[in-house]
Amino acid sequence: MSGTLSKLKNAYHLLKSIDFAMLAKLSEKVDLPKVMASLAKMDDTQLNGLMKMLSSGGKKKELPPIEGDFYDLGSKLNTEDRALQLKVRAFMEKEIKPIVNEYWLKAEFPFEIIPKFRELNICGVTYDGYGCPNRSFLMEGIIAMEMARIDASVATFFGVQSGLAMGAVYMLGSEAQKQEWLPGMQQLQLIGAFGLTEPEVGSGTAGGLTTTAKRTGDTWVLNGQKKWIGNATFADVIVIWARDVDDNQVKGFLLRKDTPGFSVEKIHDKMALRIVQNGLITLTDCRIAEADRLQNANSFKDTAKVLRMTRAGVAWEAVGCARGAYENALAYTRTREQFGKPIAAFQLIQGHLVEMLSNLTAMQTMVYRLSEIQDAGNLKDEHASLAKVFCTLRTRDVVSRAREVMGGNGILLEYNVARFVADAEAIYSYEGTKEINSLIVGRAITGFSAFV
Ligand SMILES: Cc1cc2nc3c(=O)[nH]c(=O)nc-3n(C[C@H](O)[C@H](O)[C@H](O)COP(=O)(O)OP(=O)(O)OC[C@H]3O[C@@H](n4cnc5c(N)ncnc54)[C@H](O)[C@@H]3O)c2cc1C
């Protein structure tokens, strides 16, 4: 009885919501008794849906914009920086997004994007001179985030080129070395790589490098292997870190790609960052001129200066990866319907979305402040390490929730979240694992080193 009453009530409200002039018009076009008979068969949910549709004039409900920058940090940028941010975003949306899944699947690098990147003029963005734009570290971070928001592999390629490789030359090279390499690298006419990790030495590179360098006159002879080296398969120059057998200190060398004794093998079958071409390098009696030794790299402390700068960039990349996953997942939940309504309307789904946004917002505010510290010239290893640990850890949580709210489609590449889930794993491990970066922070706050 109460069911019938509620149906009548709904039908009454429905009729009330109909304009009678419109009804007269309608009766010329449709069979009204038939419509009424169909209405009578509808249940409450269907009638409610119809009422909502009619009262909105058939228009779809207008939803809030999808925005991963919830605290509007973008508004803190000056006009010039904001314009560059939006330019990079438009580039990534237009040039990278449409091709990225295909290349990720093939595990190949889209070389055609290199000239397009050149036009953006964002390589070596913080450096002064050598054709570099001399912008802030904040700008550099925002660029890394915008890239990773669409694809973390492209952001990584760029991080290796602009951060690790150019950074090593810029921070530790002689004037002649800077003049020789930086303008071409800034224009992406010359590609760089950074070879620190070895097959048997990853976290322990500070004290344990096994690649050796022996000086004889004006020539160094290098022997050893380097693993995981991004861009190595096609780089023109690779910064190789090796232990000088005479003084036991780590030194940096600019290895040119055609040097005899140098060979590189692509690492196949990665489950993350598949677009990045990681190489296993072998150096067999590789002869490098003293003029190609990084003139201001005298110990691992100098290597660490480069890593400090780039770790801050990796934290921003993690933010981008989380932001891309969150925004794609949010969009999905608003269109995917189950039980007659968008899944975004379910409380448990909203719970996931809010957890994701909280993490994302915490990460963004953290890296924003980190860049401010860096721009003020006060960045310490532990500042960069804390952000690297926190952001890559939280990103894993965000991408996994993004996948979860998408159900089965969350594991399909075409829905643009699965790739972020996989790529977050690599970002989590490279440029210092969670443990190693935690130990750096731990040492800074306790005064005790717990590495060994
Ligand atoms: C996709 C990708 C790209 C990369 N690109 C580059 C590149 O361009 N150039 C380059 O030089 N390297 C690169 N790397 C290497 C990367 O920096 C290393 O993978 C990373 O430093 C970890 O070293 P590992 O893999 O040898 O792990 P390991 O050092 O073997 O560590 C294994 C585990 O042991 C833990 N562990 C180690 N020591 C301790 C300790 N003292 N206390 C507690 N736990 C510890 C680690 O945290 C980790 O969980 C890349 C790696 C990946 C995956």
Coordinates of C-alpha atoms in Angstrom, one line a residue, residues 92-365:
M92 CA 52.0 17.3 -22.9
E93 CA 48.2 17.0 -23.6
K94 CA 48.6 17.6 -27.3
E95 CA 51.9 15.9 -28.2
I96 CA 52.5 13.2 -25.6
K97 CA 49.1 12.0 -24.3
P98 CA 47.9 10.6 -27.6
I99 CA 51.0 8.5 -28.3
V100 CA 52.1 7.5 -24.8
N101 CA 50.4 4.2 -24.3
E102 CA 51.5 2.9 -27.6
Y103 CA 55.2 3.7 -26.9
W104 CA 54.9 2.4 -23.3
L105 CA 53.6 -0.9 -24.6
K106 CA 56.3 -1.1 -27.3
A107 CA 58.9 -0.1 -24.7
E108 CA 60.3 2.4 -27.3
F109 CA 61.3 6.0 -27.1
P110 CA 59.4 8.5 -29.3
F111 CA 62.3 10.3 -30.8
E112 CA 60.0 12.5 -32.8
I113 CA 59.2 14.5 -29.6
I114 CA 62.7 15.8 -29.2
P115 CA 62.5 18.7 -31.7
K116 CA 59.1 19.6 -30.3
F117 CA 60.6 19.7 -26.8
R118 CA 63.3 22.0 -28.1
E119 CA 60.7 24.6 -29.0
L120 CA 59.5 24.8 -25.4
N121 CA 63.0 26.0 -24.3
I122 CA 62.8 24.4 -20.9
C123 CA 65.9 22.3 -20.8
G124 CA 68.4 23.3 -18.2
V125 CA 65.8 25.7 -17.0
T126 CA 67.5 26.8 -13.8
Y127 CA 71.0 27.3 -15.2
D128 CA 72.5 30.6 -16.0
G129 CA 74.2 31.0 -19.4
Y130 CA 74.9 28.5 -22.1
G131 CA 71.5 29.3 -23.7
C132 CA 69.7 28.2 -20.5
P133 CA 66.6 30.1 -19.3
N134 CA 67.8 30.9 -15.7
R135 CA 64.4 30.4 -14.1
S136 CA 63.6 29.3 -10.6
F137 CA 63.8 25.8 -9.1
L138 CA 60.1 26.2 -8.4
M139 CA 59.6 26.5 -12.2
E140 CA 61.7 23.4 -12.7
G141 CA 59.6 21.5 -10.3
I142 CA 56.3 22.6 -11.8
I143 CA 57.6 21.5 -15.3
A144 CA 58.5 18.1 -13.9
M145 CA 55.1 17.8 -12.3
E146 CA 53.3 18.8 -15.5
M147 CA 55.3 16.2 -17.5
A148 CA 54.7 13.4 -15.0
R149 CA 51.0 14.3 -14.8
I150 CA 50.8 12.9 -18.4
D151 CA 53.7 10.5 -18.4
A152 CA 56.4 9.7 -15.9
S153 CA 58.7 8.2 -18.6
V154 CA 58.9 11.4 -20.5
A155 CA 59.5 13.3 -17.2
T156 CA 62.3 10.8 -16.4
F157 CA 64.0 11.2 -19.8
F158 CA 63.9 15.0 -19.3
G159 CA 65.1 14.7 -15.7
V160 CA 68.1 12.7 -16.8
Q161 CA 68.9 15.1 -19.6
S162 CA 68.3 18.4 -17.9
G163 CA 69.0 17.4 -14.3
L164 CA 71.5 14.6 -13.9
A165 CA 73.6 15.0 -17.0
M166 CA 73.5 18.7 -17.6
G167 CA 73.5 19.3 -13.9
A168 CA 76.8 17.3 -13.5
V169 CA 78.4 19.4 -16.2
Y170 CA 77.0 22.7 -15.0
M171 CA 77.9 22.1 -11.3
L172 CA 81.2 20.2 -11.7
G173 CA 82.6 20.9 -15.1
S174 CA 85.3 23.3 -16.1
E175 CA 84.3 26.4 -18.2
A176 CA 85.6 24.7 -21.4
Q177 CA 83.5 21.6 -20.6
K178 CA 80.4 23.7 -20.0
Q179 CA 81.0 25.6 -23.3
E180 CA 81.4 22.4 -25.2
W181 CA 78.4 20.5 -23.9
L182 CA 75.7 22.7 -22.4
P183 CA 74.5 24.7 -25.3
G184 CA 73.9 21.6 -27.4
M185 CA 72.3 19.7 -24.5
Q186 CA 70.1 22.7 -23.8
Q187 CA 68.8 22.5 -27.3
L188 CA 68.5 18.7 -27.1
Q189 CA 70.8 18.3 -30.0
L190 CA 73.1 16.4 -27.7
I191 CA 71.6 13.9 -25.3
G192 CA 73.1 13.1 -22.0
A193 CA 73.1 10.2 -19.4
F194 CA 74.3 9.7 -15.9
G195 CA 76.1 6.5 -15.0
L196 CA 76.4 5.9 -11.2
T197 CA 74.6 2.6 -10.3
E198 CA 76.4 -0.7 -11.0
P199 CA 75.0 -4.2 -11.3
E200 CA 76.2 -5.1 -7.8
V201 CA 76.3 -1.6 -6.2
G202 CA 73.1 0.4 -6.0
S203 CA 72.3 2.0 -2.6
G204 CA 75.9 1.7 -1.6
T205 CA 77.5 3.8 -4.3
A206 CA 78.9 6.4 -1.8
G207 CA 81.5 4.0 -0.5
G208 CA 81.4 1.0 -2.8
L209 CA 81.8 1.8 -6.5
T210 CA 83.7 -0.9 -8.2
T211 CA 84.2 0.8 -11.6
T212 CA 87.8 1.9 -11.7
A213 CA 89.8 4.7 -13.2
K214 CA 93.5 4.6 -13.6
R215 CA 95.5 7.7 -14.8
T216 CA 98.4 7.2 -17.1
G217 CA 99.8 10.6 -18.3
D218 CA 96.9 12.6 -19.7
T219 CA 94.7 9.6 -20.2
W220 CA 92.4 7.7 -17.8
V221 CA 91.6 4.0 -18.3
L222 CA 88.1 3.0 -17.1
N223 CA 86.9 -0.6 -16.4
G224 CA 83.6 -1.7 -15.0
Q225 CA 79.8 -1.9 -15.5
K226 CA 76.9 0.5 -15.0
K227 CA 73.3 -0.6 -14.7
W228 CA 70.0 1.1 -15.2
I229 CA 71.5 4.1 -17.0
G230 CA 68.6 6.1 -18.5
N231 CA 69.1 7.4 -22.1
A232 CA 72.3 5.4 -22.3
T233 CA 71.4 3.5 -25.5
F234 CA 71.3 6.7 -27.5
A235 CA 73.2 9.3 -25.5
D236 CA 76.0 11.4 -27.0
V237 CA 77.7 11.8 -23.7
I238 CA 77.5 9.7 -20.5
V239 CA 78.7 11.0 -17.1
I240 CA 80.5 8.0 -15.7
W241 CA 81.4 7.8 -12.0
A242 CA 84.4 5.7 -11.2
R243 CA 86.8 5.2 -8.3
D244 CA 90.4 6.5 -8.9
V245 CA 92.5 3.5 -7.9
D246 CA 95.3 5.9 -6.8
D247 CA 93.5 8.1 -4.3
N248 CA 90.4 5.9 -3.8
Q249 CA 88.1 8.9 -4.5
V250 CA 85.1 8.9 -6.8
K251 CA 85.6 11.0 -10.0
G252 CA 83.4 11.9 -12.9
F253 CA 84.2 11.4 -16.6
L254 CA 82.5 12.6 -19.7
L255 CA 82.3 9.5 -21.9
R256 CA 81.7 10.1 -25.6
K257 CA 79.5 7.6 -27.3
D258 CA 82.0 6.4 -29.9
T259 CA 84.8 5.7 -27.4
P260 CA 86.4 2.3 -28.0
G261 CA 85.8 -0.2 -25.2
F262 CA 82.4 1.3 -24.4
S263 CA 79.3 -0.9 -25.1
V264 CA 75.7 -0.7 -24.0
E265 CA 72.9 -3.1 -23.9
K266 CA 69.2 -2.1 -23.5
I267 CA 67.5 -3.5 -20.4
H268 CA 64.4 -5.3 -21.6
D269 CA 61.1 -6.3 -20.1
K270 CA 60.6 -3.6 -17.5
M271 CA 57.2 -3.3 -15.8
A272 CA 57.6 0.4 -15.2
L273 CA 58.8 3.5 -17.1
R274 CA 58.9 1.3 -20.3
I275 CA 59.5 4.3 -22.5
V276 CA 62.8 5.2 -20.7
Q277 CA 65.7 3.4 -22.4
N278 CA 67.8 2.0 -19.6
G279 CA 71.1 0.5 -20.4
L280 CA 73.6 -1.9 -19.0
I281 CA 77.0 -0.3 -19.8
T282 CA 80.3 -2.2 -20.0
L283 CA 83.6 -0.4 -20.0
T284 CA 86.6 -2.4 -21.1
D285 CA 89.9 -0.5 -21.0
C286 CA 88.0 2.6 -22.0
R287 CA 90.4 5.5 -22.6
I288 CA 89.2 9.0 -21.6
A289 CA 91.3 12.1 -21.9
E290 CA 92.1 14.1 -18.7
A291 CA 90.3 17.0 -20.5
D292 CA 87.1 14.9 -20.3
R293 CA 87.3 14.4 -16.6
L294 CA 84.8 16.6 -14.8
Q295 CA 87.3 19.1 -13.4
N296 CA 85.5 20.0 -10.2
A297 CA 84.3 16.5 -9.2
N298 CA 86.8 15.3 -6.6
S299 CA 84.9 13.0 -4.4
F300 CA 81.5 11.4 -3.9
K301 CA 80.5 14.6 -2.0
D302 CA 80.5 16.3 -5.3
T303 CA 78.4 13.6 -6.9
A304 CA 75.9 14.1 -4.0
K305 CA 75.5 17.8 -4.9
V306 CA 74.0 16.8 -8.2
L307 CA 71.8 14.1 -6.6
R308 CA 70.5 16.6 -4.0
M309 CA 69.2 18.9 -6.8
T310 CA 67.7 16.1 -8.8
R311 CA 66.0 14.3 -5.9
A312 CA 64.0 17.4 -5.3
G313 CA 62.9 17.1 -9.0
V314 CA 62.0 13.4 -8.5
A315 CA 59.7 14.5 -5.6
W316 CA 57.9 16.8 -8.0
E317 CA 57.7 14.0 -10.6
A318 CA 56.0 11.8 -8.0
V319 CA 53.4 14.6 -7.4
G320 CA 52.7 14.7 -11.1
C321 CA 52.3 11.0 -11.3
A322 CA 49.8 11.1 -8.4
R323 CA 48.0 14.0 -9.9
G324 CA 47.6 12.4 -13.3
A325 CA 46.2 9.2 -11.7
Y326 CA 43.9 11.2 -9.4
E327 CA 42.4 13.4 -12.1
N328 CA 41.9 10.5 -14.5
A329 CA 40.3 8.4 -11.8
L330 CA 38.0 11.2 -10.7
A331 CA 36.8 11.8 -14.3
Y332 CA 36.1 8.1 -14.6
T333 CA 34.0 7.8 -11.4
R334 CA 31.8 10.7 -12.6
T335 CA 30.8 8.9 -15.8
R336 CA 30.9 5.2 -14.8
E337 CA 27.5 4.2 -13.6
Q338 CA 26.6 1.3 -11.4
F339 CA 23.2 0.7 -9.6
G340 CA 21.7 3.4 -11.7
K341 CA 24.0 6.3 -10.7
P342 CA 27.6 7.5 -11.2
I343 CA 30.0 5.6 -8.9
A344 CA 31.3 9.1 -7.8
A345 CA 28.0 9.4 -5.9
F346 CA 28.8 6.5 -3.6
Q347 CA 30.2 7.4 -0.2
L348 CA 33.0 4.7 -0.3
I349 CA 34.2 5.9 -3.6
Q350 CA 34.2 9.5 -2.4
G351 CA 36.3 8.3 0.6
H352 CA 39.0 7.0 -1.7
L353 CA 38.9 10.2 -3.8
V354 CA 39.3 12.4 -0.7
E355 CA 42.2 10.3 0.6
M356 CA 43.9 10.7 -2.8
L357 CA 43.3 14.4 -2.8
S358 CA 44.6 14.8 0.8
N359 CA 47.8 13.0 -0.1
L360 CA 48.2 14.9 -3.3
T361 CA 47.6 18.3 -1.6
A362 CA 50.1 17.5 1.2
M363 CA 52.7 16.5 -1.4
Q364 CA 52.1 19.6 -3.5
T365 CA 52.5 22.0 -0.6

